[in-house]
Short mmCIF file of C-alpha atoms in Angstrom, two decimals:
data_model
loop_
_atom_site.label_atom_id
_atom_site.label_comp_id
_atom_site.label_asym_id
_atom_site.label_seq_id
_atom_site.Cartn_x
_atom_site.Cartn_y
_atom_site.Cartn_z
CA UNK A 1 96.05 106.54 102.01
CA UNK A 2 95.54 105.03 98.55
CA UNK A 3 96.91 104.82 95.75
CA UNK A 4 96.64 104.86 91.26
CA UNK A 5 99.43 104.22 89.24
CA UNK A 6 99.51 105.48 85.30
CA UNK A 7 98.36 102.09 82.86
CA UNK A 8 101.17 101.18 81.61
CA UNK A 9 100.81 97.75 82.17
CA UNK A 10 99.59 95.43 78.53
CA UNK A 11 97.03 92.61 79.09
CA UNK A 12 94.30 91.53 77.51
CA UNK A 13 93.67 94.23 75.23
CA UNK A 14 93.91 96.89 77.45
CA UNK A 15 96.33 99.18 79.23
CA UNK A 16 95.66 98.86 83.44
CA UNK A 17 96.77 99.65 86.96
CA UNK A 18 97.59 99.16 90.42
CA UNK A 19 95.96 100.31 93.14
CA UNK A 20 97.52 99.58 96.38
CA UNK A 21 97.15 100.87 100.84
CA UNK A 22 100.63 102.35 102.22
CA UNK A 23 99.12 101.23 105.43
CA UNK A 24 96.76 98.22 104.97
CA UNK A 25 94.63 96.26 102.77
CA UNK A 26 91.72 96.03 105.03
CA UNK A 27 91.40 100.43 103.52
CA UNK A 28 92.29 98.40 100.47
CA UNK A 29 89.42 96.14 100.50
CA UNK A 30 87.08 98.86 101.82
CA UNK A 31 88.15 101.74 99.17
CA UNK A 32 88.01 99.39 96.66
CA UNK A 33 84.04 98.46 97.55
CA UNK A 34 83.03 102.06 97.68
CA UNK A 35 84.81 102.01 94.72
CA UNK A 36 82.57 99.09 93.12
CA UNK A 37 86.01 97.47 92.33
CA UNK A 38 85.22 93.89 92.02
CA UNK A 39 87.24 91.84 93.60
CA UNK A 40 89.43 89.06 92.12
CA UNK A 41 90.99 93.27 90.73
CA UNK A 42 92.71 91.79 93.94
CA UNK A 43 96.13 90.21 93.11
CA UNK A 44 98.17 89.86 95.99
CA UNK A 45 98.87 94.02 97.69
CA UNK A 46 96.50 95.19 94.76
CA UNK A 47 93.72 95.52 92.90
CA UNK A 48 94.19 95.51 89.13
CA UNK A 49 92.50 98.78 86.77
CA UNK A 50 91.32 98.90 83.97
CA UNK A 51 92.69 102.63 82.36
CA UNK A 52 88.82 103.52 81.54
CA UNK A 53 88.27 103.92 85.72
CA UNK A 54 91.78 105.39 86.09
CA UNK A 55 90.20 108.99 86.91
CA UNK A 56 87.62 107.39 88.33
CA UNK A 57 89.31 106.27 90.77
CA UNK A 58 91.38 109.10 91.21
CA UNK A 59 88.26 110.67 92.03
CA UNK A 60 87.44 108.65 94.07
CA UNK A 61 90.07 109.45 96.42
CA UNK A 62 92.90 107.26 94.47
CA UNK A 63 96.54 109.82 94.79
CA UNK A 64 98.07 109.57 91.61
CA UNK A 65 102.56 107.85 92.48
CA UNK A 66 104.30 106.62 89.20
CA UNK A 67 104.26 102.80 89.67
CA UNK A 68 108.42 102.98 91.56
CA UNK A 69 106.71 105.51 94.10
CA UNK A 70 103.48 103.09 94.45
CA UNK A 71 105.63 99.85 94.73
CA UNK A 72 108.86 101.68 97.18
CA UNK A 73 105.54 102.36 99.38
CA UNK A 74 103.74 99.43 99.64
CA UNK A 75 107.44 98.37 100.68
CA UNK A 76 108.84 100.83 103.46
CA UNK A 77 104.69 99.80 105.24
CA UNK A 78 105.53 95.87 104.41
CA UNK A 79 102.49 94.90 102.25
CA UNK A 80 104.25 94.18 99.22
CA UNK A 81 103.49 91.04 98.25
CA UNK A 82 105.41 89.96 94.85
CA UNK A 83 105.30 87.44 93.03
CA UNK A 84 107.25 83.66 94.37
CA UNK A 85 110.29 82.88 91.63
CA UNK A 86 109.19 80.17 89.13
CA UNK A 87 112.75 78.55 90.06
CA UNK A 88 114.15 75.50 87.86
#
């Protein structure tokens, strides 16, 4: 299933959502391609989606979920790829 969380991450003078799949990366990449998202928007295990495209992603079939639920579903599916820790 394709999931999207609310736009809640501020960066580059915009608010961002995360688009992810709890099924597999092939499903995620295919959805993103059909929705017209650029491949550069992919970040380890999700696509970053600007706030102005949130509603279009929902209309295309992404299921709105809270951010914690999105991460929980990625972990349960074994698809979560966290950022490497910066050990000093």
